[in-house]
Structure formats: structure tokens, C-alpha cells
mmCIF file of C-alpha atoms in Angstrom:
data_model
loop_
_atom_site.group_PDB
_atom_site.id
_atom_site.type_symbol
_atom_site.label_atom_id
_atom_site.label_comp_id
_atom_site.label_asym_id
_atom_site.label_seq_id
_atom_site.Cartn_x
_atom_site.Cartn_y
_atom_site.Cartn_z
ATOM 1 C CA UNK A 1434 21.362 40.128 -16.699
ATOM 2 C CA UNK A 1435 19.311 37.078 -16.501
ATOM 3 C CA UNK A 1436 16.774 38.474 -19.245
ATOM 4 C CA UNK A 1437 19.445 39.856 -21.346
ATOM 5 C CA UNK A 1438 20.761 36.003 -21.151
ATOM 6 C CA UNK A 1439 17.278 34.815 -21.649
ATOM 7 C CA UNK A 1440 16.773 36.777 -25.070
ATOM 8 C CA UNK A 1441 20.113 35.714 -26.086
ATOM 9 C CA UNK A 1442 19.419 32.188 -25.761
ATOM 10 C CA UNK A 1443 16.012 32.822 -27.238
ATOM 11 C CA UNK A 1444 17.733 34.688 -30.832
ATOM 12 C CA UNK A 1445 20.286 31.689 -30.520
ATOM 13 C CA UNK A 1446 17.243 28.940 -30.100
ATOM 14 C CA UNK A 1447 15.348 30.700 -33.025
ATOM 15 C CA UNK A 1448 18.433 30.302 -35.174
ATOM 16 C CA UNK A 1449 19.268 26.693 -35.130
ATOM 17 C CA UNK A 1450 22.314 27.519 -32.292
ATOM 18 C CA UNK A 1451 20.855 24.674 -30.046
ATOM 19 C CA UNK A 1452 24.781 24.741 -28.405
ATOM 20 C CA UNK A 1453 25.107 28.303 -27.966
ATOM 21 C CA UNK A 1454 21.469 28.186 -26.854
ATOM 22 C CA UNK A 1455 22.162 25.776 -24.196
ATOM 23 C CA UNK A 1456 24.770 27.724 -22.812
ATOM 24 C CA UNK A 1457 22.800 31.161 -22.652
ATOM 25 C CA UNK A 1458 20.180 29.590 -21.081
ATOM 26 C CA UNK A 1459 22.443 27.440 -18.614
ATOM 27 C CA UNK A 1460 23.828 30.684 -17.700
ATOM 28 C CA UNK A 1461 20.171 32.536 -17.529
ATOM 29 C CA UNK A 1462 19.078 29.878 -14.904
ATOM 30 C CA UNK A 1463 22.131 30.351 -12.728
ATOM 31 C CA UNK A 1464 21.395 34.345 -12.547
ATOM 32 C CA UNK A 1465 17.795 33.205 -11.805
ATOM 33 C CA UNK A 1466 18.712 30.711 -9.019
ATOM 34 C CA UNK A 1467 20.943 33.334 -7.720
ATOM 35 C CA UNK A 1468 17.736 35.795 -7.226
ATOM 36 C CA UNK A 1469 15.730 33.120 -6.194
ATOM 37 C CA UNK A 1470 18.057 31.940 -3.231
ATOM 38 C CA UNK A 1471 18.165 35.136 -2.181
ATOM 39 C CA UNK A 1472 15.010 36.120 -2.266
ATOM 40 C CA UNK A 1473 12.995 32.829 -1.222
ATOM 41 C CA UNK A 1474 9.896 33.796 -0.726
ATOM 42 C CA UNK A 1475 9.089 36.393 -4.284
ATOM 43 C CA UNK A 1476 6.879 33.991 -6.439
ATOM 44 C CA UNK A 1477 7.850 35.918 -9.351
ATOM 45 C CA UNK A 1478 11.550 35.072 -8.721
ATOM 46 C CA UNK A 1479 10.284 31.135 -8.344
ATOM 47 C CA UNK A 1480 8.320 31.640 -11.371
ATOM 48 C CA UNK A 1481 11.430 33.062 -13.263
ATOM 49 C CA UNK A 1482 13.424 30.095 -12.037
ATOM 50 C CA UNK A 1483 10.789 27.938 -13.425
ATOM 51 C CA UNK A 1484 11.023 29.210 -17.087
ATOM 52 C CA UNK A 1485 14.635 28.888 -16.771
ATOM 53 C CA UNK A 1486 14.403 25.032 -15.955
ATOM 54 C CA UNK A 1487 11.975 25.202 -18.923
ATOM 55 C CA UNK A 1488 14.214 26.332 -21.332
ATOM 56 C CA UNK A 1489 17.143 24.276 -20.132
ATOM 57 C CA UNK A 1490 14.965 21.447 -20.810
ATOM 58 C CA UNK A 1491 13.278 22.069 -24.185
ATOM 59 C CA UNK A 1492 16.922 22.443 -25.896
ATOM 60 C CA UNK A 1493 18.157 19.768 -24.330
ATOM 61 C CA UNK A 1494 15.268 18.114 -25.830
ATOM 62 C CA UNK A 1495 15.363 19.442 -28.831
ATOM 63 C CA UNK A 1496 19.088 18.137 -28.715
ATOM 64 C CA UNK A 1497 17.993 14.712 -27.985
ATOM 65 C CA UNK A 1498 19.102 14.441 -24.572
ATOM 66 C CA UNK A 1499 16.008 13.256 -22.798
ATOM 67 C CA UNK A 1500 17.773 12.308 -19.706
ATOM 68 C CA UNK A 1501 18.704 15.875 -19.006
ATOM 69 C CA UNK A 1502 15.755 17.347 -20.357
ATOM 70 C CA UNK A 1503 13.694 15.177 -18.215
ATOM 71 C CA UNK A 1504 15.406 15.732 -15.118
ATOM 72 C CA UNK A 1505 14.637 20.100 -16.119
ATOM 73 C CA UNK A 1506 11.561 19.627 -16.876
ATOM 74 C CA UNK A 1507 10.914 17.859 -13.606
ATOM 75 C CA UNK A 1508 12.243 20.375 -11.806
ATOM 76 C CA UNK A 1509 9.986 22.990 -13.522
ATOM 77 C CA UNK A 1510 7.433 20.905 -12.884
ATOM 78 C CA UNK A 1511 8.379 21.041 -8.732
ATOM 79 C CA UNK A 1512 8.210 25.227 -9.256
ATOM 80 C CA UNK A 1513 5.053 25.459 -10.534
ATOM 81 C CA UNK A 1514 3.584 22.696 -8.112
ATOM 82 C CA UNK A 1515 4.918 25.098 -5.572
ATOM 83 C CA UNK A 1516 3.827 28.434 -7.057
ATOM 84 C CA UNK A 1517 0.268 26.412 -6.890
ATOM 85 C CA UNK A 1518 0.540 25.653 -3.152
ATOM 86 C CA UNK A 1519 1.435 28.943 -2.201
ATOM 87 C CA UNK A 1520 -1.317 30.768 -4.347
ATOM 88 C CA UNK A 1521 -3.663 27.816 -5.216
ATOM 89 C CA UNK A 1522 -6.106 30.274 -6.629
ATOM 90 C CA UNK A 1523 -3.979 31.447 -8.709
ATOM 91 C CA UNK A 1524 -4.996 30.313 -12.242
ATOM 92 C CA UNK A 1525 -1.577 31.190 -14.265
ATOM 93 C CA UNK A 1526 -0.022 28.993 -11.906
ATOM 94 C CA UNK A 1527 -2.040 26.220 -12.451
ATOM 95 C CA UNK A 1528 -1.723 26.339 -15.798
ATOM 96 C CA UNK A 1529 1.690 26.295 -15.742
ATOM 97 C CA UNK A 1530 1.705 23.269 -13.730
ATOM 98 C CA UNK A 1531 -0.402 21.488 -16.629
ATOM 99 C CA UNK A 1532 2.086 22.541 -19.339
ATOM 100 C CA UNK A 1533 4.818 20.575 -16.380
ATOM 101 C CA UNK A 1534 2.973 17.700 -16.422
ATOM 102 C CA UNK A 1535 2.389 17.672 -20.150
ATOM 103 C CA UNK A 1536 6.386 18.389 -20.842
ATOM 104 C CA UNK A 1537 7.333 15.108 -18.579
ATOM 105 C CA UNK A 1538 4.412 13.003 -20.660
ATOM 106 C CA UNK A 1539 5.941 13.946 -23.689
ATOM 107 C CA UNK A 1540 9.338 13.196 -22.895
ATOM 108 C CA UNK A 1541 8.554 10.089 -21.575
ATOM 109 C CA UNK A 1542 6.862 8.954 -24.266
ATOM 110 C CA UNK A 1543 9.956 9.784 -26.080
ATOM 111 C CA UNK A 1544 11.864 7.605 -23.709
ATOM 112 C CA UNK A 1545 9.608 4.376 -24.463
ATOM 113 C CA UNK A 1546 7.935 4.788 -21.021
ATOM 114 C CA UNK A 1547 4.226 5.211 -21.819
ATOM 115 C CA UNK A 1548 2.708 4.592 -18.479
ATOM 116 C CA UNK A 1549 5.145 7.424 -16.692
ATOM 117 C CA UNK A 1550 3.684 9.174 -19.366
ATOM 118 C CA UNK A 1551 0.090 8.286 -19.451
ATOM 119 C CA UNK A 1552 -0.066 9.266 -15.752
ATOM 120 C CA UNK A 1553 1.899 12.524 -16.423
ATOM 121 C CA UNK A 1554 -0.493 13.542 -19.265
ATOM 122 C CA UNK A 1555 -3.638 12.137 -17.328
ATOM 123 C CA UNK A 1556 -2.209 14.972 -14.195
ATOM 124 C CA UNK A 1557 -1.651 17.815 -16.955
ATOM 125 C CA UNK A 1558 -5.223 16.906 -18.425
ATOM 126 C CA UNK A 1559 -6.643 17.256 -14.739
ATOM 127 C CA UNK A 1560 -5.848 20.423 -14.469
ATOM 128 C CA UNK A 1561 -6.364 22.086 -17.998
ATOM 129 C CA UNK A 1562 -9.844 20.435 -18.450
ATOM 130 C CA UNK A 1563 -10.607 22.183 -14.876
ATOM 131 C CA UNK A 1564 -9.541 25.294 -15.883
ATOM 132 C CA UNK A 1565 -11.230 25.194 -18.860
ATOM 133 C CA UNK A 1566 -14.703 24.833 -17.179
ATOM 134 C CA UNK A 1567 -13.987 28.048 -15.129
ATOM 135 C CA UNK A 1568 -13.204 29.670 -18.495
ATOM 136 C CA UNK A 1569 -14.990 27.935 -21.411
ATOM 137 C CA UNK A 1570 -14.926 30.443 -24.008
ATOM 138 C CA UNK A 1571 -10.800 30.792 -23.688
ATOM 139 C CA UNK A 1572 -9.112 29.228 -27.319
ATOM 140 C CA UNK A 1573 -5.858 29.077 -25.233
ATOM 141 C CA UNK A 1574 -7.242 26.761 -22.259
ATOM 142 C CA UNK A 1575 -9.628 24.476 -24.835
ATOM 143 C CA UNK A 1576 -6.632 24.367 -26.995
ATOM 144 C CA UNK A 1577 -4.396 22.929 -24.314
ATOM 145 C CA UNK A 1578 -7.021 20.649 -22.881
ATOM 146 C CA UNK A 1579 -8.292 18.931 -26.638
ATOM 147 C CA UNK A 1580 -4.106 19.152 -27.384
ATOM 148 C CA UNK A 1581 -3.589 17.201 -23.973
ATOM 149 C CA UNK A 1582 -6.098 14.845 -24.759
ATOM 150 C CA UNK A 1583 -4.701 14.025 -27.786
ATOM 151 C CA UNK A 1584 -1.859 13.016 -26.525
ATOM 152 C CA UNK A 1585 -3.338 10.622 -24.134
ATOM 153 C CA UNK A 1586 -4.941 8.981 -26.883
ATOM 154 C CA UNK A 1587 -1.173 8.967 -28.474
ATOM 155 C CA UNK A 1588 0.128 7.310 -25.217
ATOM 156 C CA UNK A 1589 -2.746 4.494 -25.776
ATOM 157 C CA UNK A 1590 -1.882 3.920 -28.604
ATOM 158 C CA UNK A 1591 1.723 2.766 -27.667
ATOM 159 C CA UNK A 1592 -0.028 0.858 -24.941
ATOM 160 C CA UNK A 1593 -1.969 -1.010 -27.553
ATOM 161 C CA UNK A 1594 -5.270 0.103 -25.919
ATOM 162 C CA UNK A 1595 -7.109 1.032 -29.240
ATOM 163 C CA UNK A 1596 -10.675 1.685 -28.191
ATOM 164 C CA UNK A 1597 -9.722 4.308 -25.392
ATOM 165 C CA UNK A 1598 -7.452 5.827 -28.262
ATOM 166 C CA UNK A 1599 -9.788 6.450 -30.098
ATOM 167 C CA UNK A 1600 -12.498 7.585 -27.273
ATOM 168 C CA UNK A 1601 -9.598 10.078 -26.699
ATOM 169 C CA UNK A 1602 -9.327 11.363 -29.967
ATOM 170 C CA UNK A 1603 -12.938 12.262 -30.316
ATOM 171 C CA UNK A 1604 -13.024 13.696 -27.228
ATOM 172 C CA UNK A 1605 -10.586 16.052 -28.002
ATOM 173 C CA UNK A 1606 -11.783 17.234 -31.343
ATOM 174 C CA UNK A 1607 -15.188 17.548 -29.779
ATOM 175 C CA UNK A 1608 -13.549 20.266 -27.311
ATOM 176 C CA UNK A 1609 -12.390 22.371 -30.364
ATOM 177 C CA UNK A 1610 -15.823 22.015 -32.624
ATOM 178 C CA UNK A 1611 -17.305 24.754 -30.645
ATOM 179 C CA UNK A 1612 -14.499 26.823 -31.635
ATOM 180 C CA UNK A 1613 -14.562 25.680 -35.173
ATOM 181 C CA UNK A 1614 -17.902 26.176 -35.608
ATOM 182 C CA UNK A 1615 -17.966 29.741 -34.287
ATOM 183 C CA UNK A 1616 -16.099 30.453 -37.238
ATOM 184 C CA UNK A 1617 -13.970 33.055 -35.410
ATOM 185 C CA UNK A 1618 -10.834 31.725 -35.531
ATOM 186 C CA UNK A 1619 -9.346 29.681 -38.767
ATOM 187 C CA UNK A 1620 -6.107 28.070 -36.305
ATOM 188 C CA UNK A 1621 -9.628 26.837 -34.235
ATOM 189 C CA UNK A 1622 -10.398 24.931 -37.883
ATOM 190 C CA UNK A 1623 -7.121 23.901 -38.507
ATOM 191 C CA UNK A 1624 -6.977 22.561 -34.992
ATOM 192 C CA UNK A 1625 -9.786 20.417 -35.302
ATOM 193 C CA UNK A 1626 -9.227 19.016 -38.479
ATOM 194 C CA UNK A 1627 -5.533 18.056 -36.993
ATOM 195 C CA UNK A 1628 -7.711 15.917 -34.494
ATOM 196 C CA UNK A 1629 -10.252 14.614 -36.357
ATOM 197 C CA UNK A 1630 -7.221 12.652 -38.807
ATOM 198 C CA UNK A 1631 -5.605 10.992 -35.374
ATOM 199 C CA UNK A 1632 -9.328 10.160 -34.480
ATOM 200 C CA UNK A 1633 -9.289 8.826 -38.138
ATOM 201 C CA UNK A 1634 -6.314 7.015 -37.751
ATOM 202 C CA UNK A 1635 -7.391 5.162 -34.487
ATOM 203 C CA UNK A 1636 -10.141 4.122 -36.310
ATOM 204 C CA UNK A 1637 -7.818 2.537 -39.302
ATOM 205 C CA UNK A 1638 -6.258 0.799 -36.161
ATOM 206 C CA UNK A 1639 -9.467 -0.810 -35.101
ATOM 207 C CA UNK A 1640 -10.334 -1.504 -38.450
ATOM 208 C CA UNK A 1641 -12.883 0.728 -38.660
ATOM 209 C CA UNK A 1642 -12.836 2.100 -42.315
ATOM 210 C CA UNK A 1643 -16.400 3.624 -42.764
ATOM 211 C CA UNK A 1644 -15.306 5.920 -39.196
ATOM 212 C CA UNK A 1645 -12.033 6.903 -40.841
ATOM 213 C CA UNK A 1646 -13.861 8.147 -43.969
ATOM 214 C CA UNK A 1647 -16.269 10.503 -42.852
ATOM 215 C CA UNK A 1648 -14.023 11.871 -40.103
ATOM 216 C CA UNK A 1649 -11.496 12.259 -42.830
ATOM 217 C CA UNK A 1650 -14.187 13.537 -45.699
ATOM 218 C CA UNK A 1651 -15.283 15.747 -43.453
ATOM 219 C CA UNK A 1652 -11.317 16.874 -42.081
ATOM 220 C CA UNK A 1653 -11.592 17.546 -46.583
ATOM 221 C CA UNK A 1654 -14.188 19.265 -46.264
ATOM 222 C CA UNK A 1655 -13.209 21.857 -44.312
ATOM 223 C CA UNK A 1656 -9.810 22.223 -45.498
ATOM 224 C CA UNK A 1657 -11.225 23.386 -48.577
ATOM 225 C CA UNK A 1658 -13.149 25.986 -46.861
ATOM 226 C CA UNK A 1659 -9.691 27.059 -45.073
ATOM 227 C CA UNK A 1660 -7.681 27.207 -48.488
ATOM 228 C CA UNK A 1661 -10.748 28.918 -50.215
ATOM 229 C CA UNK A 1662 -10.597 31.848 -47.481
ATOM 230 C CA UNK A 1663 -6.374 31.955 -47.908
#
């Protein structure tokens, strides 16, 4: 029953419902809970009840109800932090606790609290960078941990702290040039021209302009390559 809620709210989600989303999902956590009460010590039931806070939280979001989707997402964020203690070698589960971490950043950026934020993202970051070095080949994890870091160098920007914006920036398109230039993948491309125009546009911030243009004639550059190949 909980799944069967789950895809419901998922069909809803994926139409627009965001209400009748809400509801399906509401009612998916409270199967999930139920399980997970009873059963206490299954970590799949805990990690169940953690995609269930999840959800809650990302339409509430999506809804514009930060408060509430904070307050999910935190909780999420306690279930995967768990999930790690009991199997800390466990690498799904520490990825999940990065995506936690990055969820809170974001919506507490949203709520005009950067430094919540910055420390949330800096947490998430910990852990994706770590399990990309275990893993460096993996799109997924280098994907997470350049998409991380780019929001880092978002949350400096609100704080007005330019230079390590921009350090962030290029840091994070530098993780996803390996990938671009392997030439395997054109979402690796299109990822790392996405980062190389907020690296651009840090440097417009510091004033800059001769930065800006090559990271932005080169972003051109291989844009054309990607709508050549379309």
C-alpha cells in the first residue's frame, strides 16, 4: 500500500497535481512510519521512511512552503545520518546523506539564510567529494560533487564573498572536464558548460571581463559541437 501510494503521488507530482500529490505522499509516509515502528531495526524500512520524508518535502517545496519542507527534509536528513551509523560502510547510505545535506542548503538559501546553508552544503560536499575519490570514474558521484560545489559558490555569492565564488565555480567545472573531455557522455558537456557560465558570471562580479570571455567563448565553443552532433 505504501508503494501503490508512492506511485500515485509520483503520476500526480509528474502532472502538475502538487495538492493531490501532497496528500498521496502524506499518506505514503504514514504507511511507511507504520512499518518502520514496527519493525525498528530493518534499514530498508528506515530507508523507505526516508524517501517518504523526501517526497513530503520536495512538494512542499515545490509549493513554496519552505517551513514545512525544511522541517521534512530535516528529518530525512536524521534517517540517512542514521542508516550511516548503523552501516557506515555502506556507500548508498552515505550518499544519501549528501543529497540531505544538499536539500537543507538549498532550502535555506531559499529562506535568505546563507550561512545555515553554506554549512549544510559545505557537510553534503564532504561527503560526495569523498565518495567520489573511492569511485572517480562514476558520472553520478562527480556530477553531485561539481553540482554541490556549485552551489557553494552560489551561497558565496549571497554572502558577498566573490573571490571564493568564483574559486568554487572553477573548481567544480574542473571536476566535470574529465568527463567532458572523454567525450563519452554529451549531458557530461552540457554539464560543464552549465559551470563554466556561473564561473563566468563570478568573474563579471569581480570585474573580471577578459576571465568571463574565454570561459564563456569557450562554454560557445562547445555548444556548437553539442548542437552539431543533435
Amino acid at each position: 500500500r505504501a508503494r501503490a501510494l508512492k506511485q500515485i503521488g509520483d503520476v500526480r507530482f509528474n502532472r502538475g497535481q502538487l495538492e493531490p500529490a501532497l496528500l498521496a505522499f502524506r499518506q505514503a509516509l504514514a504507511q511507511t512510519r507504520a512499518l518502520y515502528d514496527a519493525n525498528p531495526g530493518t534499514n530498508d524500512y528506515l530507508f523507505d521512511l526516508g524517501q517518504a520524508e523526501f517526497w513530503v518535502g520536495y512538494v512542499a517545496w515545490q509549493r513554496g512552503d519552505l517551513g514545512g519542507a525544511y522541517q521534512s527534509m530535516q528529518r530525512y536528513m536524521e534517517y540517512s545520518r542514521e542508516l550511516s551509523r548503523r552501516s557506515p560502510a555502506n556507500d548508498d547510505y552515505r550518499l544519501e546523506l549528501s543529497y540531505a545535506h544538499g536539500n537543507l542548503g538549498s532550502i535555506a538559501l531559499a529562506q535568505g539564510r546563507p550561512q545555515v546553508a553554506l554549512d549544510e552544503f559545505g557537510d553534503a560536499l564532504s561527503l560526495a567529494e569523498s565518495l567520489l575519490a573511492k569511485s572517480p570514474q562514476d558520472y553520478e558521484l562527480a556530477f553531485n560533487a561539481a553540482d554541490t560545489r556549485s552551489w557553494v559558490g552560489t551561497t558565496l555569492l549571497e554572502l558577498g564573498r566573490l573571490a571564493e565564488a568564483r574559486d568554487a565555480f572553477s573548481q567544480a567545472a574542473a571536476v566535470m572536464q574529465p568527463f567532458h573531455q572523454q567525450s563519452r557522455d554529451q549531458r557530461a558537456s552540457y554539464d560543464y558548460c552549465r559551470l563554466l557560465v556561473l564561473q563566468a558570471d563570478a568573474d563579471i562580479n569581480r570585474g573580471d571581463v577578459s576571465g568571463a570571455r574565454r570561459a564563456l567563448e569557450e562554454t560557445l565553443a562547445v555548444y556548437g559541437k553539442l548542437l552539431d552532433a543533435a
